[in-house]
Each structure stands twice: as structure tokens, then as C-alpha cells.
Amino acid sequence: MQLVVATSNPGKLRELQQYLADLDWELVLKPQELEVEETGDTFLANARLKASSVAIATNNWAIADDSGLQVDALNGAPGVYSARYGATDSERITRLLKELGDETNRNAQFACAIAIARPDGTIALESEGICKGEILEEARGNHGFGYDPVFYVPQKQLTFAEMTTEVKRSISHRGKALTGLISQFKQITPIPL
Ligand code: IMP
């Protein structure tokens, strides 16, 4: 069965392929010209909107995700605007650290929502995951992307950018959302071991 991935980012496709390897889906990228605006005010609303629109436009099953950083002292900002908070990763981090200033409450979380839509656009499965951490005052580490260098996870005593891909996946918002999705999927179509 084909599952259209509602992204133009080949990196996201590769990551999903690794997670969903033991399910019987052939993952394909969405057509590039098919753009869906993220107009929802929650990650789940955006994931549903993207999965549903791409499913209808391609007349196929589709999967979409939306994710971002929520900082307590900024009332949950940048939230669904995480990607639009600046032009580059470094500008986004600079803006975040400036907005936080010398605020002592550095608590934050990454959140991710994933939805799978049927060809008629109705949602078949959805899942959410969060990873709690703290925003450091300076960047640390060279791995990953986005806000990874300033997102510190006390449980591992490392920033996301200091973790190997495997460790990050085992605790990350995206990893948890995908694990939840896979277990729901296996409940409706048990896969022989
Ligand atoms: P989207 O889910 O592709 O819309 O991207 C959301 C934005 O949130 C990204 O551009 C990053 O800035 C940020 N983001 C989401 N997940 C992560 C992560 O695991 N590490 C760092 N930044 C992230």
C-alpha cells in the first residue's frame, strides 16, 4: 500500500522510512507543486490539515506531521510558528534567547503531532508526543537541526545537539509520536512476528 508523505523534504521521508520499516507501506514524497498552508493553531490541527489535503489531492493515503518548540515563560511561543520565528536556524535561536533574556524559568517542551488520512481525506490515525527540557543560555553541540543546540534534556544531561541520532530518537517528541502511531497501527492490523 502506498502512503504519500506530506513533505517535500527528503530528510523527513528517510526518517519516516526508518521508523516505519516493518510496516507494509511504500512511502512516496508528495508532488512538489502541492503546497498546504499551515493555518491551524495547534500541531494536531496542522498535521490533520496537511494529511487530509494531500490525501484528497493525490487520491491516496497520506501521512503528515507538525512540530515545534513551546517555551513556558513565553506562553508557549514560538509554538506553531517555530519554523517561521526567523529566517535561519541561527536567527531563530538568537531571537529565542533574546526574548527569554535573563528569565529564570527556562522550562520548555518540543511537541509533535502526526496524522494519517484516507484517500477521502478523513483521518484514520493520529498521535502526539512531547519531550520536556530547558532552554540553555548558550548553544551546545553540533548534531541535529533547528533549536537542538539550546534544548537541554536533564534526564540525559545533554542538549539534543549533543546526542547521537539514536538517543535523540528514543526520547524525542517525534520518536514518541511515531512509536504511538505504530502501536495503534499494529492494533488494527496485527503484524506476524
Ligand atoms: P515542521 O514540523 O517541519 O513545521 O517544523 C517545525 C520547526 O520546529 C522546525 O523548523 C524547527 O525549527 C522546530 N523543530 C521541530 N522539531 C525539532 C527538533 O527535533 N529539533 C529542533 N528543532 C525542531
GROMACS .gro file of N, CA and C in nm, residues 42-181:
model
  420
   42THR      N    1  -0.294   2.459   1.631
   42THR     CA    2  -0.227   2.355   1.711
   42THR      C    3  -0.148   2.266   1.614
   43PHE      N    4  -0.051   2.191   1.671
   43PHE     CA    5   0.027   2.099   1.588
   43PHE      C    6  -0.065   1.994   1.528
   44LEU      N    7  -0.161   1.944   1.608
   44LEU     CA    8  -0.251   1.839   1.560
   44LEU      C    9  -0.338   1.891   1.446
   45ALA      N   10  -0.388   2.013   1.460
   45ALA     CA   11  -0.473   2.071   1.354
   45ALA      C   12  -0.393   2.080   1.223
   46ASN      N   13  -0.267   2.121   1.231
   46ASN     CA   14  -0.185   2.132   1.110
   46ASN      C   15  -0.153   1.996   1.050
   47ALA      N   16  -0.124   1.896   1.137
   47ALA     CA   17  -0.093   1.762   1.086
   47ALA      C   18  -0.216   1.704   1.015
   48ARG      N   19  -0.334   1.723   1.076
   48ARG     CA   20  -0.458   1.673   1.014
   48ARG      C   21  -0.484   1.741   0.880
   49LEU      N   22  -0.469   1.876   0.881
   49LEU     CA   23  -0.494   1.955   0.761
   49LEU      C   24  -0.404   1.910   0.646
   50LYS      N   25  -0.274   1.891   0.676
   50LYS     CA   26  -0.179   1.854   0.570
   50LYS      C   27  -0.208   1.712   0.521
   51ALA      N   28  -0.232   1.618   0.614
   51ALA     CA   29  -0.257   1.479   0.573
   51ALA      C   30  -0.383   1.472   0.487
   52SER      N   31  -0.487   1.541   0.533
   52SER     CA   32  -0.615   1.538   0.465
   52SER      C   33  -0.607   1.600   0.325
   53SER      N   34  -0.544   1.719   0.315
   53SER     CA   35  -0.537   1.788   0.186
   53SER      C   36  -0.455   1.706   0.086
   54VAL      N   37  -0.342   1.648   0.132
   54VAL     CA   38  -0.257   1.572   0.040
   54VAL      C   39  -0.327   1.442  -0.001
   55ALA      N   40  -0.400   1.380   0.092
   55ALA     CA   41  -0.473   1.257   0.059
   55ALA      C   42  -0.577   1.284  -0.050
   56ILE      N   43  -0.653   1.392  -0.033
   56ILE     CA   44  -0.758   1.424  -0.132
   56ILE      C   45  -0.695   1.457  -0.268
   57ALA      N   46  -0.588   1.540  -0.266
   57ALA     CA   47  -0.526   1.584  -0.391
   57ALA      C   48  -0.461   1.468  -0.466
   58THR      N   49  -0.410   1.367  -0.394
   58THR     CA   50  -0.341   1.256  -0.461
   58THR      C   51  -0.430   1.132  -0.472
   59ASN      N   52  -0.548   1.139  -0.412
   59ASN     CA   53  -0.639   1.024  -0.405
   59ASN      C   54  -0.568   0.900  -0.350
   60ASN      N   55  -0.492   0.923  -0.244
   60ASN     CA   56  -0.412   0.815  -0.184
   60ASN      C   57  -0.408   0.834  -0.033
   61TRP      N   58  -0.359   0.734   0.040
   61TRP     CA   59  -0.336   0.752   0.183
   61TRP      C   60  -0.221   0.852   0.202
   62ALA      N   61  -0.227   0.934   0.306
   62ALA     CA   62  -0.120   1.032   0.328
   62ALA      C   63  -0.087   1.045   0.476
   63ILE      N   64   0.040   1.075   0.503
   63ILE     CA   65   0.085   1.098   0.642
   63ILE      C   66   0.148   1.236   0.651
   64ALA      N   67   0.119   1.308   0.760
   64ALA     CA   68   0.179   1.441   0.778
   64ALA      C   69   0.213   1.461   0.925
   65ASP      N   70   0.313   1.545   0.949
   65ASP     CA   71   0.345   1.580   1.087
   65ASP      C   72   0.359   1.731   1.102
   66ASP      N   73   0.347   1.778   1.224
   66ASP     CA   74   0.380   1.917   1.254
   66ASP      C   75   0.444   1.918   1.391
   67SER      N   76   0.543   2.003   1.409
   67SER     CA   77   0.615   2.001   1.536
   67SER      C   78   0.670   2.139   1.566
   68GLY      N   79   0.713   2.157   1.690
   68GLY     CA   80   0.773   2.285   1.727
   68GLY      C   81   0.806   2.291   1.874
   69LEU      N   82   0.858   2.405   1.913
   69LEU     CA   83   0.906   2.427   2.050
   69LEU      C   84   0.808   2.517   2.124
   70GLN      N   85   0.775   2.479   2.249
   70GLN     CA   86   0.686   2.560   2.332
   70GLN      C   87   0.761   2.598   2.460
   71VAL      N   88   0.776   2.726   2.482
   71VAL     CA   89   0.853   2.773   2.597
   71VAL      C   90   0.758   2.833   2.701
   72ASP      N   91   0.765   2.779   2.824
   72ASP     CA   92   0.669   2.818   2.929
   72ASP      C   93   0.668   2.969   2.952
   73ALA      N   94   0.786   3.028   2.971
   73ALA     CA   95   0.792   3.171   3.006
   73ALA      C   96   0.749   3.261   2.890
   74LEU      N   97   0.738   3.205   2.770
   74LEU     CA   98   0.690   3.282   2.654
   74LEU      C   99   0.546   3.242   2.619
   75ASN      N  100   0.475   3.189   2.719
   75ASN     CA  101   0.336   3.146   2.699
   75ASN      C  102   0.320   3.050   2.582
   76GLY      N  103   0.416   2.960   2.567
   76GLY     CA  104   0.404   2.857   2.463
   76GLY      C  105   0.463   2.895   2.328
   77ALA      N  106   0.514   3.018   2.313
   77ALA     CA  107   0.580   3.059   2.188
   77ALA      C  108   0.716   2.987   2.180
   78PRO      N  109   0.772   2.968   2.062
   78PRO     CA  110   0.717   3.000   1.930
   78PRO      C  111   0.607   2.905   1.880
   79GLY      N  112   0.589   2.788   1.944
   79GLY     CA  113   0.475   2.702   1.910
   79GLY      C  114   0.464   2.670   1.762
   80VAL      N  115   0.341   2.686   1.708
   80VAL     CA  116   0.322   2.651   1.567
   80VAL      C  117   0.398   2.745   1.473
   81TYR      N  118   0.455   2.852   1.529
   81TYR     CA  119   0.535   2.945   1.446
   81TYR      C  120   0.685   2.913   1.453
   82SER      N  121   0.722   2.797   1.511
   82SER     CA  122   0.864   2.765   1.533
   82SER      C  123   0.949   2.779   1.407
   83ALA      N  124   0.894   2.730   1.294
   83ALA     CA  125   0.973   2.735   1.169
   83ALA      C  126   0.979   2.878   1.115
   84ARG      N  127   0.880   2.961   1.151
   84ARG     CA  128   0.870   3.097   1.095
   84ARG      C  129   0.923   3.203   1.191
   85TYR      N  130   0.992   3.161   1.298
   85TYR     CA  131   1.038   3.253   1.404
   85TYR      C  132   1.159   3.335   1.360
   86GLY      N  133   1.222   3.292   1.251
   86GLY     CA  134   1.339   3.362   1.196
   86GLY      C  135   1.371   3.298   1.062
   87ALA      N  136   1.466   3.360   0.988
   87ALA     CA  137   1.492   3.310   0.852
   87ALA      C  138   1.582   3.187   0.852
   88THR      N  139   1.669   3.174   0.952
   88THR     CA  140   1.761   3.060   0.957
   88THR      C  141   1.759   3.003   1.099
   89ASP      N  142   1.816   2.883   1.115
   89ASP     CA  143   1.823   2.823   1.249
   89ASP      C  144   1.892   2.918   1.345
   90SER      N  145   2.002   2.978   1.299
   90SER     CA  146   2.077   3.062   1.392
   90SER      C  147   1.998   3.189   1.429
   91GLU      N  148   1.924   3.245   1.335
   91GLU     CA  149   1.840   3.363   1.368
   91GLU      C  150   1.726   3.325   1.464
   92ARG      N  151   1.672   3.205   1.444
   92ARG     CA  152   1.563   3.160   1.533
   92ARG      C  153   1.614   3.144   1.676
   93ILE      N  154   1.735   3.084   1.690
   93ILE     CA  155   1.792   3.065   1.824
   93ILE      C  156   1.825   3.201   1.887
   94THR      N  157   1.883   3.290   1.808
   94THR     CA  158   1.917   3.423   1.861
   94THR      C  159   1.792   3.495   1.911
   95ARG      N  160   1.685   3.487   1.833
   95ARG     CA  161   1.560   3.554   1.874
   95ARG      C  162   1.505   3.491   2.003
   96LEU      N  163   1.509   3.358   2.010
   96LEU     CA  164   1.457   3.289   2.128
   96LEU      C  165   1.534   3.332   2.253
   97LEU      N  166   1.667   3.333   2.243
   97LEU     CA  167   1.748   3.369   2.361
   97LEU      C  168   1.726   3.515   2.400
   98LYS      N  169   1.704   3.600   2.300
   98LYS     CA  170   1.680   3.742   2.328
   98LYS      C  171   1.545   3.758   2.399
   99GLU      N  172   1.443   3.690   2.348
   99GLU     CA  173   1.310   3.703   2.409
   99GLU      C  174   1.311   3.651   2.553
  100LEU      N  175   1.390   3.545   2.577
  100LEU     CA  176   1.395   3.490   2.713
  100LEU      C  177   1.479   3.576   2.807
  101GLY      N  178   1.579   3.643   2.751
  101GLY     CA  179   1.666   3.731   2.831
  101GLY      C  180   1.720   3.658   2.952
  102ASP      N  181   1.709   3.722   3.072
  102ASP     CA  182   1.762   3.654   3.191
  102ASP      C  183   1.650   3.588   3.273
  103GLU      N  184   1.540   3.557   3.207
  103GLU     CA  185   1.430   3.481   3.270
  103GLU      C  186   1.486   3.353   3.335
  104THR      N  187   1.445   3.329   3.459
  104THR     CA  188   1.500   3.210   3.527
  104THR      C  189   1.419   3.084   3.498
  105ASN      N  190   1.291   3.099   3.462
  105ASN     CA  191   1.213   2.981   3.424
  105ASN      C  192   1.247   2.945   3.279
  106ARG      N  193   1.330   2.843   3.261
  106ARG     CA  194   1.375   2.806   3.126
  106ARG      C  195   1.303   2.681   3.075
  107ASN      N  196   1.194   2.640   3.145
  107ASN     CA  197   1.125   2.517   3.105
  107ASN      C  198   1.061   2.529   2.967
  108ALA      N  199   1.074   2.418   2.891
  108ALA     CA  200   1.020   2.417   2.754
  108ALA      C  201   0.990   2.274   2.715
  109GLN      N  202   0.917   2.259   2.603
  109GLN     CA  203   0.899   2.124   2.551
  109GLN      C  204   0.890   2.128   2.400
  110PHE      N  205   0.938   2.021   2.338
  110PHE     CA  206   0.913   2.001   2.196
  110PHE      C  207   0.787   1.918   2.185
  111ALA      N  208   0.702   1.949   2.088
  111ALA     CA  209   0.581   1.870   2.066
  111ALA      C  210   0.572   1.834   1.918
  112CYS      N  211   0.516   1.716   1.894
  112CYS     CA  212   0.499   1.670   1.756
  112CYS      C  213   0.363   1.599   1.743
  113ALA      N  214   0.293   1.629   1.636
  113ALA     CA  215   0.167   1.559   1.607
  113ALA      C  216   0.178   1.497   1.469
  114ILE      N  217   0.124   1.376   1.454
  114ILE     CA  218   0.129   1.305   1.326
  114ILE      C  219  -0.011   1.254   1.295
  115ALA      N  220  -0.052   1.266   1.169
  115ALA     CA  221  -0.184   1.215   1.130
  115ALA      C  222  -0.173   1.138   0.999
  116ILE      N  223  -0.254   1.033   0.988
  116ILE     CA  224  -0.265   0.957   0.862
  116ILE      C  225  -0.409   0.972   0.813
  117ALA      N  226  -0.421   1.013   0.684
  117ALA     CA  227  -0.556   1.032   0.627
  117ALA      C  228  -0.583   0.930   0.517
  118ARG      N  229  -0.710   0.893   0.507
  118ARG     CA  230  -0.755   0.803   0.399
  118ARG      C  231  -0.768   0.886   0.269
  119PRO      N  232  -0.778   0.817   0.154
  119PRO     CA  233  -0.788   0.892   0.027
  119PRO      C  234  -0.904   0.992   0.023
  120ASP      N  235  -1.010   0.971   0.103
  120ASP     CA  236  -1.121   1.068   0.101
  120ASP      C  237  -1.097   1.185   0.198
  121GLY      N  238  -0.980   1.187   0.262
  121GLY     CA  239  -0.944   1.299   0.349
  121GLY      C  240  -0.979   1.278   0.495
  122THR      N  241  -1.053   1.173   0.527
  122THR     CA  242  -1.086   1.151   0.669
  122THR      C  243  -0.962   1.097   0.741
  123ILE      N  244  -0.952   1.129   0.870
  123ILE     CA  245  -0.834   1.091   0.948
  123ILE      C  246  -0.851   0.949   1.001
  124ALA      N  247  -0.753   0.863   0.971
  124ALA     CA  248  -0.760   0.723   1.016
  124ALA      C  249  -0.686   0.705   1.149
  125LEU      N  250  -0.572   0.770   1.163
  125LEU     CA  251  -0.490   0.754   1.284
  125LEU      C  252  -0.423   0.887   1.317
  126GLU      N  253  -0.403   0.913   1.446
  126GLU     CA  254  -0.327   1.033   1.484
  126GLU      C  255  -0.258   1.007   1.618
  127SER      N  256  -0.146   1.076   1.638
  127SER     CA  257  -0.068   1.053   1.758
  127SER      C  258   0.013   1.178   1.792
  128GLU      N  259   0.039   1.199   1.924
  128GLU     CA  260   0.117   1.315   1.964
  128GLU      C  261   0.228   1.271   2.060
  129GLY      N  262   0.338   1.343   2.058
  129GLY     CA  263   0.447   1.313   2.151
  129GLY      C  264   0.510   1.442   2.200
  130ILE      N  265   0.557   1.440   2.326
  130ILE     CA  266   0.629   1.559   2.375
  130ILE      C  267   0.761   1.516   2.440
  131CYS      N  268   0.855   1.609   2.442
  131CYS     CA  269   0.981   1.586   2.514
  131CYS      C  270   1.010   1.712   2.595
  132LYS      N  271   1.021   1.696   2.726
  132LYS     CA  272   1.041   1.812   2.813
  132LYS      C  273   1.189   1.842   2.831
  133GLY      N  274   1.221   1.972   2.843
  133GLY     CA  275   1.361   2.011   2.862
  133GLY      C  276   1.371   2.154   2.911
  134GLU      N  277   1.490   2.212   2.892
  134GLU     CA  278   1.515   2.350   2.936
  134GLU      C  279   1.594   2.423   2.827
  135ILE      N  280   1.570   2.554   2.818
  135ILE     CA  281   1.645   2.633   2.721
  135ILE      C  282   1.772   2.687   2.787
  136LEU      N  283   1.886   2.649   2.729
  136LEU     CA  284   2.015   2.697   2.784
  136LEU      C  285   2.037   2.843   2.744
  137GLU      N  286   2.137   2.906   2.808
  137GLU     CA  287   2.167   3.045   2.770
  137GLU      C  288   2.260   3.050   2.650
  138GLU      N  289   2.329   2.938   2.623
  138GLU     CA  290   2.420   2.933   2.506
  138GLU      C  291   2.405   2.800   2.436
  139ALA      N  292   2.437   2.801   2.306
  139ALA     CA  293   2.427   2.678   2.227
  139ALA      C  294   2.535   2.578   2.268
  140ARG      N  295   2.499   2.449   2.263
  140ARG     CA  296   2.595   2.341   2.292
  140ARG      C  297   2.571   2.224   2.198
  141GLY      N  298   2.677   2.179   2.127
  141GLY     CA  299   2.666   2.059   2.042
  141GLY      C  300   2.649   2.093   1.895
  142ASN      N  301   2.683   1.995   1.811
  142ASN     CA  302   2.684   2.018   1.665
  142ASN      C  303   2.590   1.930   1.586
  143HIS      N  304   2.520   1.838   1.652
  143HIS     CA  305   2.432   1.750   1.574
  143HIS      C  306   2.295   1.817   1.556
  144GLY      N  307   2.211   1.746   1.477
  144GLY     CA  308   2.070   1.785   1.469
  144GLY      C  309   2.044   1.910   1.387
  145PHE      N  310   1.937   1.978   1.420
  145PHE     CA  311   1.893   2.094   1.343
  145PHE      C  312   1.808   2.184   1.434
  146GLY      N  313   1.761   2.293   1.376
  146GLY     CA  314   1.666   2.381   1.447
  146GLY      C  315   1.717   2.427   1.583
  147TYR      N  316   1.634   2.412   1.684
  147TYR     CA  317   1.666   2.463   1.818
  147TYR      C  318   1.748   2.363   1.900
  148ASP      N  319   1.793   2.253   1.837
  148ASP     CA  320   1.863   2.146   1.911
  148ASP      C  321   1.976   2.195   2.003
  149PRO      N  322   2.063   2.288   1.960
  149PRO     CA  323   2.177   2.324   2.045
  149PRO      C  324   2.140   2.395   2.176
  150VAL      N  325   2.020   2.453   2.185
  150VAL     CA  326   1.983   2.521   2.311
  150VAL      C  327   1.880   2.442   2.391
  151PHE      N  328   1.841   2.323   2.341
  151PHE     CA  329   1.740   2.243   2.411
  151PHE      C  330   1.809   2.133   2.492
  152TYR      N  331   1.810   2.152   2.625
  152TYR     CA  332   1.881   2.063   2.718
  152TYR      C  333   1.781   1.968   2.784
  153VAL      N  334   1.814   1.838   2.782
  153VAL     CA  335   1.726   1.736   2.842
  153VAL      C  336   1.792   1.686   2.971
  154PRO      N  337   1.740   1.728   3.089
  154PRO     CA  338   1.803   1.692   3.216
  154PRO      C  339   1.819   1.541   3.234
  155GLN      N  340   1.719   1.464   3.188
  155GLN     CA  341   1.722   1.318   3.201
  155GLN      C  342   1.849   1.258   3.138
  156LYS      N  343   1.899   1.319   3.032
  156LYS     CA  344   2.021   1.269   2.964
  156LYS      C  345   2.142   1.356   2.992
  157GLN      N  346   2.121   1.470   3.057
  157GLN     CA  347   2.226   1.570   3.080
  157GLN      C  348   2.297   1.611   2.952
  158LEU      N  349   2.221   1.621   2.845
  158LEU     CA  350   2.275   1.660   2.713
  158LEU      C  351   2.174   1.748   2.642
  159THR      N  352   2.223   1.833   2.549
  159THR     CA  353   2.129   1.901   2.459
  159THR      C  354   2.096   1.803   2.346
  160PHE      N  355   1.988   1.832   2.274
  160PHE     CA  356   1.954   1.749   2.157
  160PHE      C  357   2.072   1.746   2.060
  161ALA      N  358   2.146   1.858   2.052
  161ALA     CA  359   2.257   1.865   1.956
  161ALA      C  360   2.381   1.791   2.003
  162GLU      N  361   2.380   1.746   2.129
  162GLU     CA  362   2.494   1.667   2.180
  162GLU      C  363   2.464   1.517   2.176
  163MET      N  364   2.341   1.481   2.139
  163MET     CA  365   2.301   1.339   2.140
  163MET      C  366   2.327   1.276   2.004
  164THR      N  367   2.349   1.143   2.007
  164THR     CA  368   2.351   1.070   1.879
  164THR      C  369   2.206   1.067   1.828
  165THR      N  370   2.193   1.040   1.699
  165THR     CA  371   2.059   1.032   1.639
  165THR      C  372   1.975   0.928   1.712
  166GLU      N  373   2.037   0.816   1.749
  166GLU     CA  374   1.962   0.706   1.813
  166GLU      C  375   1.907   0.751   1.949
  167VAL      N  376   1.992   0.817   2.029
  167VAL     CA  377   1.947   0.862   2.161
  167VAL      C  378   1.836   0.967   2.144
  168LYS      N  379   1.857   1.063   2.053
  168LYS     CA  380   1.755   1.166   2.034
  168LYS      C  381   1.622   1.100   1.995
  169ARG      N  382   1.627   1.006   1.901
  169ARG     CA  383   1.503   0.941   1.856
  169ARG      C  384   1.432   0.868   1.969
  170SER      N  385   1.511   0.810   2.061
  170SER     CA  386   1.449   0.729   2.166
  170SER      C  387   1.370   0.815   2.266
  171ILE      N  388   1.401   0.944   2.274
  171ILE     CA  389   1.332   1.028   2.371
  171ILE      C  390   1.258   1.147   2.309
  172SER      N  391   1.278   1.167   2.178
  172SER     CA  392   1.225   1.291   2.119
  172SER      C  393   1.073   1.287   2.100
  173HIS      N  394   1.016   1.406   2.089
  173HIS     CA  395   0.874   1.425   2.060
  173HIS      C  396   0.833   1.347   1.935
  174ARG      N  397   0.916   1.355   1.829
  174ARG     CA  398   0.882   1.288   1.704
  174ARG      C  399   0.888   1.136   1.722
  175GLY      N  400   0.993   1.090   1.792
  175GLY     CA  401   1.007   0.947   1.818
  175GLY      C  402   0.886   0.893   1.894
  176LYS      N  403   0.843   0.970   1.997
  176LYS     CA  404   0.729   0.923   2.078
  176LYS      C  405   0.600   0.923   1.997
  177ALA      N  406   0.580   1.028   1.916
  177ALA     CA  407   0.457   1.033   1.834
  177ALA      C  408   0.455   0.917   1.735
  178LEU      N  409   0.570   0.888   1.674
  178LEU     CA  410   0.576   0.778   1.577
  178LEU      C  411   0.558   0.643   1.643
  179THR      N  412   0.617   0.625   1.761
  179THR     CA  413   0.600   0.498   1.833
  179THR      C  414   0.453   0.476   1.866
  180GLY      N  415   0.385   0.582   1.909
  180GLY     CA  416   0.241   0.574   1.941
  180GLY      C  417   0.160   0.540   1.817
  181LEU      N  418   0.197   0.600   1.705
  181LEU     CA  419   0.125   0.576   1.580
  181LEU      C  420   0.141   0.430   1.536
   0.00000   0.00000   0.00000
